[in-house]
Short mmCIF file of C-alpha atoms in Angstrom, two decimals:
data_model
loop_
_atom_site.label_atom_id
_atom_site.label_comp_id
_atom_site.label_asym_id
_atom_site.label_seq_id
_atom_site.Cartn_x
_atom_site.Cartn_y
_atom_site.Cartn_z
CA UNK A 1 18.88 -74.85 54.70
CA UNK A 2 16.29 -73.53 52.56
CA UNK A 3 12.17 -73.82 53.18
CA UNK A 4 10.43 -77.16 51.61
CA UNK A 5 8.28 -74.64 49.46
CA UNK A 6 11.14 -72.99 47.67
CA UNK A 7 11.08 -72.70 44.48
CA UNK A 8 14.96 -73.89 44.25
CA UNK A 9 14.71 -77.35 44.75
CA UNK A 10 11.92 -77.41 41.94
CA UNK A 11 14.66 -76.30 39.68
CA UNK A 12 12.98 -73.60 38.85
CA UNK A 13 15.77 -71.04 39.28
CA UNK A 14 18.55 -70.80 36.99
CA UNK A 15 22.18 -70.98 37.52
CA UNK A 16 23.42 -67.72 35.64
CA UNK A 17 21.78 -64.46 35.22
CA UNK A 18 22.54 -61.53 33.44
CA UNK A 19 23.55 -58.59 34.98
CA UNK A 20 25.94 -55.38 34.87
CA UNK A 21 29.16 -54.71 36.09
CA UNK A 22 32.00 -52.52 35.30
CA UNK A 23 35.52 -53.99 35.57
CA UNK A 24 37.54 -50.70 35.06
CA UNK A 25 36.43 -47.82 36.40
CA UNK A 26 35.11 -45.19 33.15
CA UNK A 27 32.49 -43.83 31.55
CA UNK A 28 29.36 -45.13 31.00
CA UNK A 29 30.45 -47.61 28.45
CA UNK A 30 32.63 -49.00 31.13
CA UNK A 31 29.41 -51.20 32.00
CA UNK A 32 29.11 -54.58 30.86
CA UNK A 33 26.40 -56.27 30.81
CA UNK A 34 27.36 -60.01 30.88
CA UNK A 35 26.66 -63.53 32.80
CA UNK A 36 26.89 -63.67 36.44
CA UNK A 37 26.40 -66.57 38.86
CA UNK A 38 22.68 -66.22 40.69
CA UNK A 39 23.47 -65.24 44.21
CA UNK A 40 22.56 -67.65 46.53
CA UNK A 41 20.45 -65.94 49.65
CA UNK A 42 21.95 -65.87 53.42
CA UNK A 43 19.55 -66.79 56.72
CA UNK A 44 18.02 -63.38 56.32
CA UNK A 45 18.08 -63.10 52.81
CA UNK A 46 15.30 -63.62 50.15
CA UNK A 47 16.03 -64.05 46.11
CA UNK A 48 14.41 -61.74 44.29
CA UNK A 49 13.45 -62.23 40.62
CA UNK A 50 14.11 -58.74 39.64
CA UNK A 51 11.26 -56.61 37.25
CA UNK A 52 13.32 -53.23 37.62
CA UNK A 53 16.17 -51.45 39.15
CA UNK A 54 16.03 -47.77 39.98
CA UNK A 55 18.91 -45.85 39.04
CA UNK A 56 21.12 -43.64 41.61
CA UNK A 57 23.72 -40.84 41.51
CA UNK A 58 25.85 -43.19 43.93
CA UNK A 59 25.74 -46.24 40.77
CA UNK A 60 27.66 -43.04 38.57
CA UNK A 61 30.04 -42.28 41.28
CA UNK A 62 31.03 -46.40 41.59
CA UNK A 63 31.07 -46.74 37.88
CA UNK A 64 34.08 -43.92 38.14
CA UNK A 65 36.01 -45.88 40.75
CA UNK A 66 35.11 -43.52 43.81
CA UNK A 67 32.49 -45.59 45.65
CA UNK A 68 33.40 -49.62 46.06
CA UNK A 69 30.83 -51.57 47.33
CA UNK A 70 30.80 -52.20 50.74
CA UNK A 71 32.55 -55.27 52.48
CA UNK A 72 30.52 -58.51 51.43
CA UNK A 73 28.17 -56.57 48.62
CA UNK A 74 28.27 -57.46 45.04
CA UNK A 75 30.57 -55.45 42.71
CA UNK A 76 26.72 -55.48 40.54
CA UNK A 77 25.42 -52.25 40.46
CA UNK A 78 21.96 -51.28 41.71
CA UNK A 79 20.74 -50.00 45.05
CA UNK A 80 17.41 -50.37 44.63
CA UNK A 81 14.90 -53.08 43.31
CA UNK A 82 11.37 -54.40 42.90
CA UNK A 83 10.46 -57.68 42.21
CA UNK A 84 9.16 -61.04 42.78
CA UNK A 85 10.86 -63.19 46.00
CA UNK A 86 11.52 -66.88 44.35
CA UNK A 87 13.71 -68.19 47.49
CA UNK A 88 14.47 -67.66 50.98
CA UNK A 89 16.60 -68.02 53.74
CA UNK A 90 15.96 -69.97 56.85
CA UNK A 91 15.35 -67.43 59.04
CA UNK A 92 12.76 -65.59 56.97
CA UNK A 93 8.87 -66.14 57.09
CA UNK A 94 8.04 -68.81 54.14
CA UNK A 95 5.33 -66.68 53.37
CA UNK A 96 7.53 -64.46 51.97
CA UNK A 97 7.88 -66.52 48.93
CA UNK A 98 6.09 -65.25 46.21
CA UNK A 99 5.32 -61.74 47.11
CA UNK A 100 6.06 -58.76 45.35
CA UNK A 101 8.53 -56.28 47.08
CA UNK A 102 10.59 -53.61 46.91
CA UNK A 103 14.35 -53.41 48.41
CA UNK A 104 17.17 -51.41 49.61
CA UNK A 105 20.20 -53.31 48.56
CA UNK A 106 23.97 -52.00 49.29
CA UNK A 107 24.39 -53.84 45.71
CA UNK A 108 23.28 -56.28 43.08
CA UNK A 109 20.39 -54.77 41.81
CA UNK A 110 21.37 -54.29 38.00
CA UNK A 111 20.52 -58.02 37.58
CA UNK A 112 18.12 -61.34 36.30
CA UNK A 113 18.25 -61.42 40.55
CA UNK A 114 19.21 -59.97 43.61
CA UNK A 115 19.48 -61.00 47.38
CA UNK A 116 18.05 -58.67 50.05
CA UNK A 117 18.04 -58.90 53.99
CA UNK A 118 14.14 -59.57 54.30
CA UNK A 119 14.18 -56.88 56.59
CA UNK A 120 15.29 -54.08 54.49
CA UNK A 121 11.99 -54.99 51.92
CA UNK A 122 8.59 -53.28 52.00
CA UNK A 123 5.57 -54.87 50.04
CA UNK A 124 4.56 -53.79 47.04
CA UNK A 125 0.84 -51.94 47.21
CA UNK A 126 -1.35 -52.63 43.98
CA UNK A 127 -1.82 -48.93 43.50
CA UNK A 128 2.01 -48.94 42.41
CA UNK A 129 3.55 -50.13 39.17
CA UNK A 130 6.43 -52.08 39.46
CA UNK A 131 8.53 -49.81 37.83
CA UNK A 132 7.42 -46.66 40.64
CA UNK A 133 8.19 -49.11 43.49
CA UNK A 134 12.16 -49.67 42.33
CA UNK A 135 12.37 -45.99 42.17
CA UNK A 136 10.92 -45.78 45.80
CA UNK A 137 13.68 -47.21 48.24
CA UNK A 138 16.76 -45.12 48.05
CA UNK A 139 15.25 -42.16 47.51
CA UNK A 140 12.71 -42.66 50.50
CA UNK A 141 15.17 -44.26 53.23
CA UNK A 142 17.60 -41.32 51.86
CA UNK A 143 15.23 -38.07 52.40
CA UNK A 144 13.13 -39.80 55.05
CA UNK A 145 16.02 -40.33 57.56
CA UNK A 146 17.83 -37.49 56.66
CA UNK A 147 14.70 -34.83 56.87
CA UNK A 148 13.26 -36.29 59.80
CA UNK A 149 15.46 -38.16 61.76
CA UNK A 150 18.93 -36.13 61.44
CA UNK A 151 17.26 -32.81 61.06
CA UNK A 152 14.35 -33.37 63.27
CA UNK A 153 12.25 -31.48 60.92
CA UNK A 154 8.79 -30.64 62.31
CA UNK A 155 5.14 -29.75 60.82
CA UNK A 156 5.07 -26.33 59.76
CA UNK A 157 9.02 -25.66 59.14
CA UNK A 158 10.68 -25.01 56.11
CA UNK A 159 13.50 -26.30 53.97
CA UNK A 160 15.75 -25.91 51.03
CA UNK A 161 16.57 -28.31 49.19
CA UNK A 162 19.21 -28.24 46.19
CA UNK A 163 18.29 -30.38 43.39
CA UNK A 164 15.06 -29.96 43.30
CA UNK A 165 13.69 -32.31 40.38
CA UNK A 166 16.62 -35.19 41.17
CA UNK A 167 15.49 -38.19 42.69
CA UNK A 168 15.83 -36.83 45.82
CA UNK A 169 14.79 -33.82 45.51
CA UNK A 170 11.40 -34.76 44.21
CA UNK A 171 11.34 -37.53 46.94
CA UNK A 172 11.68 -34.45 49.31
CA UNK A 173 9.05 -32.25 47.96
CA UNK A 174 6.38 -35.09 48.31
CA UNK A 175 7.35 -35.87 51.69
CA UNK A 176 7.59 -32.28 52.90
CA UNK A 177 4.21 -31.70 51.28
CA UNK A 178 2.58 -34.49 53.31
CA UNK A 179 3.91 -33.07 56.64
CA UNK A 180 2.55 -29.82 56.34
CA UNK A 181 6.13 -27.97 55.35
CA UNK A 182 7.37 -25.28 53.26
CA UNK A 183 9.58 -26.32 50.67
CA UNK A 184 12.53 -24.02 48.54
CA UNK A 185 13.96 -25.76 46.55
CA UNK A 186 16.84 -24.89 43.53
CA UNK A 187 17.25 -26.25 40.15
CA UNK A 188 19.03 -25.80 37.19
CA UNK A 189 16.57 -24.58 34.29
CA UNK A 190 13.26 -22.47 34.33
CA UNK A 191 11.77 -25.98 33.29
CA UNK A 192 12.80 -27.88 36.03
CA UNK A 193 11.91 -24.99 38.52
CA UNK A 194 8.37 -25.12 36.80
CA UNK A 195 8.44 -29.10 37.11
CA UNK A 196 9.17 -28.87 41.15
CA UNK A 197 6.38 -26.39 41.42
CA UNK A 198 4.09 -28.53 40.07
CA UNK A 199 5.19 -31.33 41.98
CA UNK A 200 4.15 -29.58 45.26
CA UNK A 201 7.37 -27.51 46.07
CA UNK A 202 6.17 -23.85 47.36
CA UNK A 203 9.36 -22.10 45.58
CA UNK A 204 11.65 -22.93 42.57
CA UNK A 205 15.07 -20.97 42.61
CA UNK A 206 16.67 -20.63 38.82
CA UNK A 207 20.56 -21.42 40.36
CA UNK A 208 21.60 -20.26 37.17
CA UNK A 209 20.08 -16.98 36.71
CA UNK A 210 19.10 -15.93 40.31
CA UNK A 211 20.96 -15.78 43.95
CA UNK A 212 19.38 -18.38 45.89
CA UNK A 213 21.25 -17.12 49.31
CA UNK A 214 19.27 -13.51 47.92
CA UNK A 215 16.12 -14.96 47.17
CA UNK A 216 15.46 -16.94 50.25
CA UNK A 217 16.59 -13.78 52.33
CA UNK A 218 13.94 -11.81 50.34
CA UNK A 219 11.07 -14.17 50.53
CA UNK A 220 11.26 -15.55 54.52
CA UNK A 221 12.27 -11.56 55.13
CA UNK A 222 15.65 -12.15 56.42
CA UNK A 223 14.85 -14.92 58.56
CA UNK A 224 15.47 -17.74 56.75
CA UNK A 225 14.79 -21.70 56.48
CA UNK A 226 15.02 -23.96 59.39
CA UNK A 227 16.82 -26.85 57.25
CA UNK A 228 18.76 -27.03 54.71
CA UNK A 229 19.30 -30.77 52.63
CA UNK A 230 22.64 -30.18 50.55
CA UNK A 231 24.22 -32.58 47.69
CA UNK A 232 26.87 -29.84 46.83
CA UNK A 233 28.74 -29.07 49.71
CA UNK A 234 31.74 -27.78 48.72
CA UNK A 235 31.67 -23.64 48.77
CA UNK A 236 27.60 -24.41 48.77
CA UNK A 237 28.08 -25.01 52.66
CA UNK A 238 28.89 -21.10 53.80
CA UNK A 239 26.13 -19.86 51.29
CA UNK A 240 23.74 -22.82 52.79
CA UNK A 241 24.65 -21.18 56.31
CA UNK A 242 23.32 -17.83 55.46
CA UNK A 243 20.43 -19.40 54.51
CA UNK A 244 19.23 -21.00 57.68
CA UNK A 245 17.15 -19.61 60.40
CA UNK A 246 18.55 -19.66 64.39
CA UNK A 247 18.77 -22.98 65.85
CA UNK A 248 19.19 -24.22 62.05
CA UNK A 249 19.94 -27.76 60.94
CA UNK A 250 21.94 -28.32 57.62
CA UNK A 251 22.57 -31.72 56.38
CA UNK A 252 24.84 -32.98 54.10
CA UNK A 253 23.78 -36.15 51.78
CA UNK A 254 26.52 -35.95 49.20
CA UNK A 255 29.44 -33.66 47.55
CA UNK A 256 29.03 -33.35 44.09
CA UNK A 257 30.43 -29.52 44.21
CA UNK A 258 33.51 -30.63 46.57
CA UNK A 259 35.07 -32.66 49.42
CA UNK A 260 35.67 -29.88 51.91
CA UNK A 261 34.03 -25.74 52.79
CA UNK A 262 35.55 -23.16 54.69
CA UNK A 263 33.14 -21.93 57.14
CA UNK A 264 32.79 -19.41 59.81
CA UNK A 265 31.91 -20.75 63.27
CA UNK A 266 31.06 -17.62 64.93
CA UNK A 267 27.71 -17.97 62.72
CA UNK A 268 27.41 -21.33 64.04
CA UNK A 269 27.74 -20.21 67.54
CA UNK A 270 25.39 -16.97 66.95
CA UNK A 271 22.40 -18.74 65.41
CA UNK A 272 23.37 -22.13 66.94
CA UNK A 273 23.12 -24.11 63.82
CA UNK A 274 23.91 -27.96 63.44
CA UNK A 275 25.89 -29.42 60.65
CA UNK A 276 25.45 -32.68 60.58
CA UNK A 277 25.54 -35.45 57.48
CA UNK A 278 25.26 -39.18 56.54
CA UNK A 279 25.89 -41.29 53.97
CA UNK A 280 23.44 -44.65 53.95
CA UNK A 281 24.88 -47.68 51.51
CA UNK A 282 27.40 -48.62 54.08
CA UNK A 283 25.03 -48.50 57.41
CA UNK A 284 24.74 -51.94 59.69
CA UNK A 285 22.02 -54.23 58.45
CA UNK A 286 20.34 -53.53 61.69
CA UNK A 287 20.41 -49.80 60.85
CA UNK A 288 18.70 -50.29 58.22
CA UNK A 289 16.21 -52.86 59.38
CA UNK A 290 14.80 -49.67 62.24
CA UNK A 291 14.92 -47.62 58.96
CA UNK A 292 12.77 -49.57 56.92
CA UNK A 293 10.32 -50.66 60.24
CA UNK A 294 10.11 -46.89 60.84
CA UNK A 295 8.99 -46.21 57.06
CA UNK A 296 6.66 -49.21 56.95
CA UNK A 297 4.40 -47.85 60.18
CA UNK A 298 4.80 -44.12 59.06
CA UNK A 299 5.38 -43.65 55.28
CA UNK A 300 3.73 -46.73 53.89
CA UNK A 301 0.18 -45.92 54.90
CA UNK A 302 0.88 -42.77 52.52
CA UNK A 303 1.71 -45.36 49.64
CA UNK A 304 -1.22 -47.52 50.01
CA UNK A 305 -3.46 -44.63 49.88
CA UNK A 306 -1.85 -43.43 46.96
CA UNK A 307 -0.63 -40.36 48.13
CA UNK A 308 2.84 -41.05 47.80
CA UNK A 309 4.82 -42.05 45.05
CA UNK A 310 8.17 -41.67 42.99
CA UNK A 311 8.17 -39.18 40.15
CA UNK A 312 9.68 -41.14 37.20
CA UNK A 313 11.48 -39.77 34.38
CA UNK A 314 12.55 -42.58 31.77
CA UNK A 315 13.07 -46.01 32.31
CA UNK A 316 15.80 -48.11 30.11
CA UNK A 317 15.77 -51.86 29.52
CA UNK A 318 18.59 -53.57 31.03
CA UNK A 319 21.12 -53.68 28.24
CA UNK A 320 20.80 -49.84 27.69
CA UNK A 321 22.25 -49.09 31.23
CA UNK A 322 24.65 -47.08 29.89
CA UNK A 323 22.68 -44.79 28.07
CA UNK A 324 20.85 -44.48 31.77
CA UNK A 325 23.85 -43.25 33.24
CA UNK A 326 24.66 -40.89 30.30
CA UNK A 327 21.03 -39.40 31.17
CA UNK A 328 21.74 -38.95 34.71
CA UNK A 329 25.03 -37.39 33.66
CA UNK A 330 23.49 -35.02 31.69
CA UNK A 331 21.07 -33.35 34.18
CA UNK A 332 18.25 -33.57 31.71
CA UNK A 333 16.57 -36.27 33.89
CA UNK A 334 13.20 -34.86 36.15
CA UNK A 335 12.83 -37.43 38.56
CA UNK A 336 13.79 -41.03 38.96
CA UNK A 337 16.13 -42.99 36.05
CA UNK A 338 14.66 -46.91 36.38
CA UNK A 339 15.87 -49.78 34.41
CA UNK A 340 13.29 -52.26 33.21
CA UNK A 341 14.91 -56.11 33.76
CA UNK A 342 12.16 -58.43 33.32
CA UNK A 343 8.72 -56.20 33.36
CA UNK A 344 5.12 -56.49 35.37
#
């Protein structure tokens, strides 16, 4: 039973929405943008009148047919919002109503609305523009649990990162910045390796044109990184290994280079490294309720003040989300891809 204040029963909340979907797997013109029914929000759930959606390498991999939603999440893409909340359920604080948020959503988010578990939401400061706060979640949960809570990474370490102007990798410069570590990162052009520098990483690697298992053996003189955040696996893992320090942690986030690595575990036993790796959409609710609690007391403070935020690259309106996902496709993208569905 929803609140007495919300806005539903004044009518004031439509019936349909638009929103994107893809029923075949394809390319990017495999998305439709079409009418949808508006969700209707669970006990913990608020409605969100959606402003923007950030865009995610995950959304390309679903579009393809290799990532279905998880059990009960909309076949909509979109794994991240901001927005206004315009209903809630019954078990979340009325106040709620009205506020402007951002969300991690396991789906949905490509859409005139979108329902979120109220405790998966942060609040929007007024430092940040609607459009940076959808291109905050995923990216944030993503490095922030991954960096810190799977690699256990410390003030004054060091890491690599691959992908270094991606969402994520930009995500991981600013955050690694903030707690006092070195960052390496990689990328793909002398342009984006400029970009990273200038976004705070302490070295760019040119993938393309330089060794980057060379270059980081050169410049921590043969002792190498303490972590390593990978989105290639495939024969990346081995070369990531020879990277890492003793007592090294390497984390895998995603396999764009390949499913499986041959690897020597005598290295692992001589410098005691830890693989380890997660994936996030498909995590309990709970999960990512401690997630997001964790964020708001550490992280969020760092918003407010200004000193964090997304780096954004382009942002598409809604019925151009296929020419988003051609952009992500192409690599030319520095930063977060963020579709505009209603504005500020």
């Amino acid at each position: 039973m929803m609140a007495d204040t919300d806005p539903r029963r004044d009518g004031d909340i439509p019936d349909m929405m638009r929103a994107v979907d893809a029923p075949q797997p394809g390319g990017p013109d495999a998305l439709i943008l079409g009418q949808h029914k508006v969700p209707t929000p669970g006990d913990d759930d608020l409605l969100i009148a959606v402003a923007y959606a950030g865009v995610n390498r995950p959304d390309i991999i679903q579009r393809k047919g290799f990532y279905p939603p998880p059990a009960g999440a909309p076949t909509i893409f979109g794994l991240e919002i901001s927005g206004t909340v315009v209903a809630a359920g019954k078990n979340v604080p009325v106040e709620m109503i009205g506020q402007k948020i951002c969300a991690l959503v396991a789906g949905g988010g490509y859409a005139e609305y979108c329902c979120a578990d109220y405790r998966h939401c942060l609040p929007v400061p007024e430092i940040l523009d609607m459009s940076s706060a959808a291109a905050l979640p995923e990216t944030l949960f993503t490095v922030w649990h991954n960096l810190f809570e799977r690699a256990y990474a410390r003030k004054g370490e060091s890491v690599l990162v691959h992908g270094g102007t991606s969402g994520i990798g930009m995500m991981a410069i600013k955050l690694a910045k903030l707690f006092d570590m070195t960052i390496y990162v990689t990328c793909g052009s002398d342009e984006k390796c400029a970009a990273a520098l200038h976004a705070g990483a302490d070295v760019a690697i040119n993938y393309k044109t330089q060794d980057f298992v060379a270059e980081v053996e050169r410049l921590t003189n043969g002792g190498g990184v303490n972590i390593v955040i990978d989105m290639v696996a495939g024969d990346y893992v081995p070369r990531n290994m020879s990277c890492l320090a003793e007592d090294g942690r390497h984390v895998t986030i995603a396999v764009q280079g390949g499913l499986t690595a041959e690897i020597s575990m005598v290295e692992i036993m001589r410098k005691r490294l830890v693989l380890t790796g997660s994936t996030l959409r498909a995590r309990s609710g709970e999960f990512k309720a401690l997630l997001a609690d964790e964020i708001h007391n550490i992280v969020w403070p760092m918003v407010n003040a200004g000193a964090l935020a997304p780096a954004v690259d382009t942002v598409f309106p809604l019925d151009q989300a296929a020419d988003a996902h051609q952009h992500m496709e192409s690599g030319a993208h520095i930063g977060k891809i963020v579709l505009k569905v209603a504005g500020d």
